[in-house]
GROMACS .gro file of C-alpha atoms in nm:
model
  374
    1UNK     CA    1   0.895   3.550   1.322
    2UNK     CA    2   0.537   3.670   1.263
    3UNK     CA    3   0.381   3.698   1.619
    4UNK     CA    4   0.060   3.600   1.672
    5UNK     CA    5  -0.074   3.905   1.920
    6UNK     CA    6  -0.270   3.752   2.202
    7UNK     CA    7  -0.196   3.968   2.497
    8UNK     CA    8  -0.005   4.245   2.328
    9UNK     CA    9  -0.045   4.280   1.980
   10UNK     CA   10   0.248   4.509   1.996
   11UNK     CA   11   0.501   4.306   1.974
   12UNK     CA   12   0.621   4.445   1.708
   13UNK     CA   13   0.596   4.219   1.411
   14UNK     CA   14   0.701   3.999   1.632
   15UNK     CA   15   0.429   3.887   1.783
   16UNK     CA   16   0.238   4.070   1.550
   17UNK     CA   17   0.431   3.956   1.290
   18UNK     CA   18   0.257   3.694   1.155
   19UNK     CA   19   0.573   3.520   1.190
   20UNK     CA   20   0.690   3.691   1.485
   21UNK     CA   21   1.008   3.492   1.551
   22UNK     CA   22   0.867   3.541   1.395
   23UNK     CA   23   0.864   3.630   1.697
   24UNK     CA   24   0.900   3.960   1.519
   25UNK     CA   25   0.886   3.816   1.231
   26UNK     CA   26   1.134   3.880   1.425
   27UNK     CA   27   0.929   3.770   1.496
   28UNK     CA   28   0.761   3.838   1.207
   29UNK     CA   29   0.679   4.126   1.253
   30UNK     CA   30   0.471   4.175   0.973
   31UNK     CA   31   0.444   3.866   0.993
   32UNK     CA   32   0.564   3.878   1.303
   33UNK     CA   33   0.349   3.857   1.498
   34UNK     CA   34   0.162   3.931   1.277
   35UNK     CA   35  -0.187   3.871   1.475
   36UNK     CA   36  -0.332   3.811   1.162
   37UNK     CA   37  -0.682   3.825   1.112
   38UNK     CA   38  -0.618   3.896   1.425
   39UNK     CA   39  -0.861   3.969   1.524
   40UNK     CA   40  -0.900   4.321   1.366
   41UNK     CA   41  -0.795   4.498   1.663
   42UNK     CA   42  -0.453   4.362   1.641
   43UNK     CA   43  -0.429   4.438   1.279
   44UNK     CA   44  -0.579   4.798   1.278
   45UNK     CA   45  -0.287   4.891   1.573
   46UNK     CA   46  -0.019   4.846   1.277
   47UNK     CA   47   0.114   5.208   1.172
   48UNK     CA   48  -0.087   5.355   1.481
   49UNK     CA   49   0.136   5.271   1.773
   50UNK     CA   50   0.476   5.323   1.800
   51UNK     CA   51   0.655   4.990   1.664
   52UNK     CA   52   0.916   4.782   1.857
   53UNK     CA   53   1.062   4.402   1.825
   54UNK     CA   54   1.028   4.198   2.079
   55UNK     CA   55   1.309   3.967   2.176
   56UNK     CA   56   1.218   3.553   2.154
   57UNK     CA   57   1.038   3.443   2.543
   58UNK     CA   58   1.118   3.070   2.480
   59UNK     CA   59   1.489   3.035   2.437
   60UNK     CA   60   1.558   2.690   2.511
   61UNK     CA   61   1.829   2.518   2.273
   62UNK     CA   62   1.802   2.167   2.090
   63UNK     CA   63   2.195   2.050   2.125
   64UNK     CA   64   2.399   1.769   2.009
   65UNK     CA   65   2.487   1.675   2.387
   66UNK     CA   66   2.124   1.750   2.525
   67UNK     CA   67   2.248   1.951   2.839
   68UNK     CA   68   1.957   2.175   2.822
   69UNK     CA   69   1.725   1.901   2.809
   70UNK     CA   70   1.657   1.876   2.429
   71UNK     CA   71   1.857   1.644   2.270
   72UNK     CA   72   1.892   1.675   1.849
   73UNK     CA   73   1.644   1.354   1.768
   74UNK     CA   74   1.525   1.275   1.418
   75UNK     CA   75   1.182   1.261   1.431
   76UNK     CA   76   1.124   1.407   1.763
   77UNK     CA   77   1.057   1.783   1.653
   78UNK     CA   78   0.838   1.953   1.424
   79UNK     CA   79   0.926   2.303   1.221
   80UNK     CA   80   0.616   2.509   1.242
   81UNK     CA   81   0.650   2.789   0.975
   82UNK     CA   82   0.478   3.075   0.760
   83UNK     CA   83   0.603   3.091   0.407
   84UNK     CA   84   0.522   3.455   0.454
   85UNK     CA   85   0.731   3.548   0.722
   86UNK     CA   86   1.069   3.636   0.636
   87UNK     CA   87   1.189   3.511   0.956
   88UNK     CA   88   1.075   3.175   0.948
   89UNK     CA   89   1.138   3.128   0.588
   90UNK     CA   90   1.501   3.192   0.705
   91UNK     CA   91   1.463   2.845   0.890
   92UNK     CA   92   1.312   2.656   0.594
   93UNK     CA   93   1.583   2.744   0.340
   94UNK     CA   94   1.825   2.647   0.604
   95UNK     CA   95   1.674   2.279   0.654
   96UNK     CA   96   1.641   2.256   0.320
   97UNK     CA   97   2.009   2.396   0.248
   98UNK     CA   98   2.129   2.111   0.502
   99UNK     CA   99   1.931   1.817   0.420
  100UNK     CA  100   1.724   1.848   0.737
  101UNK     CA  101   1.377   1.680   0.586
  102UNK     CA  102   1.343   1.347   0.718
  103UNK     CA  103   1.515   1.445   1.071
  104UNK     CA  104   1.304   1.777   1.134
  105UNK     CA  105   0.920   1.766   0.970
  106UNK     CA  106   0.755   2.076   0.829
  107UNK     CA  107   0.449   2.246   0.907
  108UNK     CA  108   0.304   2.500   0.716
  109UNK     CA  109   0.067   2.763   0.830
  110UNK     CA  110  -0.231   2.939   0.669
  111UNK     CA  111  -0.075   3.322   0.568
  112UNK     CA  112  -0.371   3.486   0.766
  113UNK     CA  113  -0.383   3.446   1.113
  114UNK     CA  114  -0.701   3.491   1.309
  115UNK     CA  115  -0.670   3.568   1.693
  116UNK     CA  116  -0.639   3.285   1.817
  117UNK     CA  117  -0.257   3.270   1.623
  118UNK     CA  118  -0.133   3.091   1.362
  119UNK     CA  119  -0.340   2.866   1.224
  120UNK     CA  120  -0.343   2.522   1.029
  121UNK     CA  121  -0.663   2.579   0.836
  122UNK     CA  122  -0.440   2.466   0.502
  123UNK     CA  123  -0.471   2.079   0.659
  124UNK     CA  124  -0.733   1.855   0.627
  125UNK     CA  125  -0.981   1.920   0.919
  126UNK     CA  126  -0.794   2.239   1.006
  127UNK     CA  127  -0.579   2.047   1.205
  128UNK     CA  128  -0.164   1.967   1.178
  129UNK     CA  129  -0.165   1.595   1.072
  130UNK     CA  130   0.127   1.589   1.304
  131UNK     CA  131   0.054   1.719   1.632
  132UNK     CA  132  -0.273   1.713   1.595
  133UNK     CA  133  -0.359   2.089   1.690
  134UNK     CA  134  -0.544   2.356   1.515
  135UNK     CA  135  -0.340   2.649   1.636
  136UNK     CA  136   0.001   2.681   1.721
  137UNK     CA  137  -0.090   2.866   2.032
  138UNK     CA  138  -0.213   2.520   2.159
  139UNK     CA  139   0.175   2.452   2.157
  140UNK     CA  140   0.262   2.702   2.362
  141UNK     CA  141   0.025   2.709   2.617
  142UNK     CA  142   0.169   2.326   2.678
  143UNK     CA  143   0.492   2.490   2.759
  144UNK     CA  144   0.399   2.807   2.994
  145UNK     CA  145   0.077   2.979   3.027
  146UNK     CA  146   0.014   3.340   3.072
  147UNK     CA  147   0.346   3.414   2.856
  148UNK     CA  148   0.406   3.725   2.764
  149UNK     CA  149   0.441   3.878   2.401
  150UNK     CA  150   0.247   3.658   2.117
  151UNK     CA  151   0.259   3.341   1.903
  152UNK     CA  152   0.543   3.419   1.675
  153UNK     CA  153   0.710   3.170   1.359
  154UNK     CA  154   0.943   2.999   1.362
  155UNK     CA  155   0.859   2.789   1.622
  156UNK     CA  156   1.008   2.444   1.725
  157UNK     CA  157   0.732   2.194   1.853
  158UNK     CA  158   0.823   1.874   2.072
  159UNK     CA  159   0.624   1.574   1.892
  160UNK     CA  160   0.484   1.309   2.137
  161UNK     CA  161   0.437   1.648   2.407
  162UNK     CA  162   0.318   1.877   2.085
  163UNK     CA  163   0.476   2.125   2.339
  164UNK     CA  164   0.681   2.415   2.221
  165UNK     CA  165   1.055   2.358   2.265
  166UNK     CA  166   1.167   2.714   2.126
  167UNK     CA  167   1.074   3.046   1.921
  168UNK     CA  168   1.409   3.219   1.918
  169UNK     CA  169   1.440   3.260   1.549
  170UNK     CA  170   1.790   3.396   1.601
  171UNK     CA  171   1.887   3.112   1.770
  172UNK     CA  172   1.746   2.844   1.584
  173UNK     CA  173   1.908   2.862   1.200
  174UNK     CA  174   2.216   2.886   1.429
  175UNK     CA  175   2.193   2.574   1.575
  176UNK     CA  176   2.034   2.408   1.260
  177UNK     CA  177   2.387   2.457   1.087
  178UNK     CA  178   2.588   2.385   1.433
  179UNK     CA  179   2.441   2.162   1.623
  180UNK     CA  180   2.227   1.890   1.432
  181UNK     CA  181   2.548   1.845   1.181
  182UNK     CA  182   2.500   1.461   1.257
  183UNK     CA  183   2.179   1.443   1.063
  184UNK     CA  184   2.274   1.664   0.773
  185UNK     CA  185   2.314   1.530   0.445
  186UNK     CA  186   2.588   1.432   0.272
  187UNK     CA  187   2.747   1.724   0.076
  188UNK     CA  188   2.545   2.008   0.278
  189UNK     CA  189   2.749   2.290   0.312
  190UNK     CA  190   2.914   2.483   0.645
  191UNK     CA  191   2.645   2.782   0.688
  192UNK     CA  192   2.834   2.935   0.968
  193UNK     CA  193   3.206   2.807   0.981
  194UNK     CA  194   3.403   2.894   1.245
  195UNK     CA  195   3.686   3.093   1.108
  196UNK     CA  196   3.450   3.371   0.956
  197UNK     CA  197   3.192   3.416   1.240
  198UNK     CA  198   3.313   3.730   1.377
  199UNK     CA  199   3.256   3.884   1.007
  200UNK     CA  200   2.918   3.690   0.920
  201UNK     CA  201   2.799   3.822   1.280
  202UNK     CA  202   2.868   4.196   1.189
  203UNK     CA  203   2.701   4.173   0.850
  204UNK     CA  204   2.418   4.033   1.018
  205UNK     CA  205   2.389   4.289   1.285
  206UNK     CA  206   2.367   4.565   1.035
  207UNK     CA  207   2.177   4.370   0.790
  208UNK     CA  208   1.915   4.307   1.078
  209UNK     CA  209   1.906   4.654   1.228
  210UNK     CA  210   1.887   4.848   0.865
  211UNK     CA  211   1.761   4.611   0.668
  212UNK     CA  212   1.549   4.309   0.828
  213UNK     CA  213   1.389   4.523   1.089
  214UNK     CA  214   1.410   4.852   0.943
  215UNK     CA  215   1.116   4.768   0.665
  216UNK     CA  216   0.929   4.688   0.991
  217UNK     CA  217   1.018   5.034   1.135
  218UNK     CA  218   0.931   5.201   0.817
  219UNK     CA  219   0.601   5.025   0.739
  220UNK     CA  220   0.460   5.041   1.132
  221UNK     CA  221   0.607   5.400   1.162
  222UNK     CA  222   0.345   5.633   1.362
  223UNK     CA  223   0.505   6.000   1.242
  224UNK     CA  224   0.690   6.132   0.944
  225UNK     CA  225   1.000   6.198   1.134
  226UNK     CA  226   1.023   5.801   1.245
  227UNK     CA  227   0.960   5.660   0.878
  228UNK     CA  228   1.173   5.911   0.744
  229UNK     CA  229   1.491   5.771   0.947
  230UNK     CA  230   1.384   5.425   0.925
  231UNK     CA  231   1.347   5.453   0.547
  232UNK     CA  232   1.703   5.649   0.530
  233UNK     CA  233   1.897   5.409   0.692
  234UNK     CA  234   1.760   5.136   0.502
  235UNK     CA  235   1.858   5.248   0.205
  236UNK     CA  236   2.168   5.341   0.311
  237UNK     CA  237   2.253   5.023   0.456
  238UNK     CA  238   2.115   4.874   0.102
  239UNK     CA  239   2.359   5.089  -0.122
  240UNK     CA  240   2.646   4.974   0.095
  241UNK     CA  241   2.544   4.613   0.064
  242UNK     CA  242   2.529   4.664  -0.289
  243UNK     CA  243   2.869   4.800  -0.273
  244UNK     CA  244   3.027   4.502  -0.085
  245UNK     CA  245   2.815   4.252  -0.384
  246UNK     CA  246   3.026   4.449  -0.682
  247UNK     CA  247   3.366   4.214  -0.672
  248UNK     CA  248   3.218   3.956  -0.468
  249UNK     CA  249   2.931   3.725  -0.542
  250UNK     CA  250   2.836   3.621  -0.142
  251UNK     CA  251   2.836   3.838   0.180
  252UNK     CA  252   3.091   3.654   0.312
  253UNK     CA  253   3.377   3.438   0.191
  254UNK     CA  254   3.309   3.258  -0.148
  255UNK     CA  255   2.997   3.075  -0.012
  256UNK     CA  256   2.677   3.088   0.092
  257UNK     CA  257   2.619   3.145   0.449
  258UNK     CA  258   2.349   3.248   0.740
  259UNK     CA  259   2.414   3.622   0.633
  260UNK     CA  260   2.330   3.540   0.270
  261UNK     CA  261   1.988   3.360   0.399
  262UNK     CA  262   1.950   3.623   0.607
  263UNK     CA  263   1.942   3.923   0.361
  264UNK     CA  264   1.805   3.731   0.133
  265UNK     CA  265   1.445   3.683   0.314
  266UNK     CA  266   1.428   4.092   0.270
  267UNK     CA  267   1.515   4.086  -0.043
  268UNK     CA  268   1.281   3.899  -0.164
  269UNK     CA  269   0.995   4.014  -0.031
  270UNK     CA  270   1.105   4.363  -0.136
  271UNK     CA  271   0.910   4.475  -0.456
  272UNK     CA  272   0.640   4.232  -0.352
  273UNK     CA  273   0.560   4.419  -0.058
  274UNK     CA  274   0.787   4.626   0.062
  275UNK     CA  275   0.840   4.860  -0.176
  276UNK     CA  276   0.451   4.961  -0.175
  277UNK     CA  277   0.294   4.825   0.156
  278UNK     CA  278   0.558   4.952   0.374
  279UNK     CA  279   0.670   5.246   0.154
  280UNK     CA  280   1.025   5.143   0.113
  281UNK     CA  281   1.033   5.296  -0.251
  282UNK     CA  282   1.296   5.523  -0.284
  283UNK     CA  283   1.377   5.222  -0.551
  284UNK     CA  284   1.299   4.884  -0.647
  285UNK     CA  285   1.517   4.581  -0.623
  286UNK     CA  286   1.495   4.531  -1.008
  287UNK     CA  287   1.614   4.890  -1.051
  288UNK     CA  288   1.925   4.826  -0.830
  289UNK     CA  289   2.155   4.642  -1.090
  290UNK     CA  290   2.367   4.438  -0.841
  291UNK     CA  291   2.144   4.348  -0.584
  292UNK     CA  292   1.869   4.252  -0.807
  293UNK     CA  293   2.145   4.027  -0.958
  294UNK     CA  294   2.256   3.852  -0.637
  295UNK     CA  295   1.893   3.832  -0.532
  296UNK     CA  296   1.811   3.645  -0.832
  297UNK     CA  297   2.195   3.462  -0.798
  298UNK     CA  298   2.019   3.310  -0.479
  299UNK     CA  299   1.639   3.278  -0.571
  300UNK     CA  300   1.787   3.032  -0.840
  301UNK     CA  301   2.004   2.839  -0.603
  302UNK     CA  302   1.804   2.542  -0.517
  303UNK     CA  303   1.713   2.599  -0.129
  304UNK     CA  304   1.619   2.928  -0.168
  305UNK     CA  305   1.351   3.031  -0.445
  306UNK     CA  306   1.194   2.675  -0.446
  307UNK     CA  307   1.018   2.775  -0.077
  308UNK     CA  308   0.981   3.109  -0.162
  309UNK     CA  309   0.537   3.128  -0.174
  310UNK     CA  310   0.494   3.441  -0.335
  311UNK     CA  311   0.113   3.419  -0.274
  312UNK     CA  312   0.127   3.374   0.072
  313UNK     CA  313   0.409   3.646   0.129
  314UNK     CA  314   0.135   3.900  -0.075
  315UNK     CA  315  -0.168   3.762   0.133
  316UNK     CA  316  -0.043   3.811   0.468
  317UNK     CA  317   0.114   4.123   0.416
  318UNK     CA  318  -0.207   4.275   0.239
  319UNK     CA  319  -0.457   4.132   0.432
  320UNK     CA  320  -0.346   4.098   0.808
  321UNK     CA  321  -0.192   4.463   0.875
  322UNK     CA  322  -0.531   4.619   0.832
  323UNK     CA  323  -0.402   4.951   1.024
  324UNK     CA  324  -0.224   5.046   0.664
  325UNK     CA  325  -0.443   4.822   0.408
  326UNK     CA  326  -0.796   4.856   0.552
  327UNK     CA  327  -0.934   4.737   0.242
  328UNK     CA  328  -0.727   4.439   0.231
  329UNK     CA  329  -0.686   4.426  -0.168
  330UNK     CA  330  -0.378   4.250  -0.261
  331UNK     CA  331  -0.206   4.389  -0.581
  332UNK     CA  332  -0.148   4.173  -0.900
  333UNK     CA  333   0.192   4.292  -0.956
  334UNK     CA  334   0.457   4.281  -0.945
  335UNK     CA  335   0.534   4.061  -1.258
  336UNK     CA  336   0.771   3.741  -1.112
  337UNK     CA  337   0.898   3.643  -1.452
  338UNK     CA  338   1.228   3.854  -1.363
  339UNK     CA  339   1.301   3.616  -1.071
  340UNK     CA  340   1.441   3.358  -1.328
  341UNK     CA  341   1.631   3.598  -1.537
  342UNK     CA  342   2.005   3.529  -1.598
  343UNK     CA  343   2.169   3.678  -1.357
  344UNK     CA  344   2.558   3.635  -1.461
  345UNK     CA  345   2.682   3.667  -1.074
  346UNK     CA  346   2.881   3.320  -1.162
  347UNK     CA  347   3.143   3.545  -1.339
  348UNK     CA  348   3.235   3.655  -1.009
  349UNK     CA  349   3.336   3.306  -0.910
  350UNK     CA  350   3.228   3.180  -0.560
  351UNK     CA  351   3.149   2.789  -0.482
  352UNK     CA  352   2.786   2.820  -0.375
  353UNK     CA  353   2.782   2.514  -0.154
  354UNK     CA  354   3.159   2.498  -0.074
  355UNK     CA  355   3.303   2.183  -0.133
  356UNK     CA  356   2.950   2.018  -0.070
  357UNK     CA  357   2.645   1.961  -0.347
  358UNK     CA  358   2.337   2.141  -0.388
  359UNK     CA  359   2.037   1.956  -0.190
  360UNK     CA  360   1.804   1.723  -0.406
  361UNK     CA  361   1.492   1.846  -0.529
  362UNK     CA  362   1.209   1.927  -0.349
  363UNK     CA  363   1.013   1.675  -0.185
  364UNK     CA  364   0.679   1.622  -0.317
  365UNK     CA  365   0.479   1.715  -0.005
  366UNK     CA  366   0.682   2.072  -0.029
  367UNK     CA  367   0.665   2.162  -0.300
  368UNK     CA  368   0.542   2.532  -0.340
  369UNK     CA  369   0.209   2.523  -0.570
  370UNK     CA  370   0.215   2.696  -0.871
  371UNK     CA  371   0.001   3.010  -0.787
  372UNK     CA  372   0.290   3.129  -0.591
  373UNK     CA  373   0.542   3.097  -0.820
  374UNK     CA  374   0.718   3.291  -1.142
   0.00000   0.00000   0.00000
């Protein structure tokens, strides 16, 4: 949930995320919010002032019975996503996961912002072929003006208003896997069932707090004292989740569910950027035998790796948060072969889709190009 900063390029990733629901990325927060090119005055805050997440402003649900006002359509909203942001990525995998495609379209957003938000400079004309805007802030000035916080990812765009609808990016993968079950495909599996949501919400609330947000709090930390806890309790949190992995190959239950998508987002994005931009390096992922294993368990998992853009997850990171890469340089490494290593999790058993089928492949207009893959 990258956040576009506008008014406050604060938000915290999320709204300065980049992705901000990004709103922090969390809005992406690094890409939260991430005020991208940001102008530069966004970007140069990062690492200067004191970092915090901003909750999502527009909160309004898309339901199977409408009350709210937004009634689950096919064809009548648009996904508006960063492949950098870890927060809207977290919606992608989960349309994908549930065979969303034809009911909910895609849009993908250039990894570098400017400050005007996130933009669609990766279209023809610079413009979504879709709702016909060149900025996603366009979207949600339609829906309130003067709003506070930034322009964050995911967002959920209204077609024939091209107004936004919603940028709660805690809310939304919810309510992908809940509430639009009509329109999933046949064989998708239960992301969130019922009997194990008390569990799958505690994972997630550490998972989020340590582990999701805490590279935020290390990277944009202003003192030693503040990256020094940050970076603590995210490897502590880390060590523990790689303790749960040993005898069990998902977070929860013998499938895959939101808190697998969830940690997985981080985890990917971990040696990539992480590790160096954001100085999360007590250790690398690849040095951490069994969460390198379920990382790459997952990445292999059709859903997951196939939107994973390593190039625009390097890009944004290196090249929007100028406060802590002034010379915007993006490293060549790390080396992405490992990412379709054997991985040997299957041993541990686990159905990864339930008693459902993995989705098809990718749709040809999808498809992540080549530079950004292993």
């Amino acid at each position: 949930m990258v956040a576009t900063s506008r008014a406050d390029d604060n938000a915290g990733d999320a709204r300065n995320a980049g992705d901000a629901g990004d709103a922090g990325d969390a809005g992406d927060a690094g890409d939260a919010g991430d005020a991208g090119d940001a102008g530069d005055a966004g970007n140069k805050s990062y690492g200067r002032r004191a970092f915090r997440r901003s909750k999502a402003h527009f909160t309004d649900r898309i339901t199977a019975d409408g009350q709210g006002g937004w009634p689950v359509e096919p064809g009548r909203y648009r996904l508006v996503a960063s492949r950098a942001c870890p927060w809207a990525s977290r919606a992608v995998i989960s349309r994908r996961l549930l065979g969303l495609e034809d009911a909910l379209s895609l849009a993908i957003t250039d990894p570098i912002q400017d400050d005007r938000s996130w933009r669609f400079t990766l279209d023809p004309g610079g413009r979504d072929p879709v709702l016909g805007i060149r900025f996603l802030s366009e979207a949600y000035d339609r829906q309130e003006t003067g709003y506070p916080g930034g322009v964050s990812v995911p967002a959920i765009v209204e077609v024939p208003s091209r107004k936004l609808v919603t940028n709660d990016y805690e809310r939304i993968t919810l309510d992908l896997a809940t509430e639009w079950t009509a329109l999933h495909r046949e064989g998708a599996p239960d992301l969130y069932p019922r009997a194990l949501r008390d569990e799958i919400d505690q994972v997630m609330a550490d998972v989020y707090e340590d582990v999701n947000n805490g590279v935020y709090r290390a990277g944009f930390a202003t003192d030693q004292e503040e990256y020094e806890g940050a970076c603590a309790a995210l490897f502590r949190r880390l060590e523990l989740l790689g303790r749960r992995l040993e005898g069990q190959r998902y977070l929860v239950g013998d499938t895959i569910t939101e808190a697998d998508i969830r940690l997985f987002t981080t985890l990917v994005r971990f040696d990539a950027v992480y590790h160096g931009h954001f100085k999360c390096n007590r250790w690398k992922l690849a040095e951490h035998e069994v969460l390198w294993a379920y990382a790459r368990d997952l990445y292999q998992t059709p859903g997951f790796g196939d939107t994973v853009d390593f190039d625009h997850i390097k890009r944004h990171y290196y090249q929007v948060h100028t406060g802590i890469n002034p010379t915007r340089i993006v490293p060549l490494g790390p080396d992405l072969s490992g990412w379709l290593a054997p991985h040997d999790r299957q041993a541990l058993g686990g159905r990864p889709f339930g008693d459902g089928t993995p989705p098809g492949p990718v749709r040809a207009d999808e498809k992540v190009p080549e530079r950004g893959r292993p």
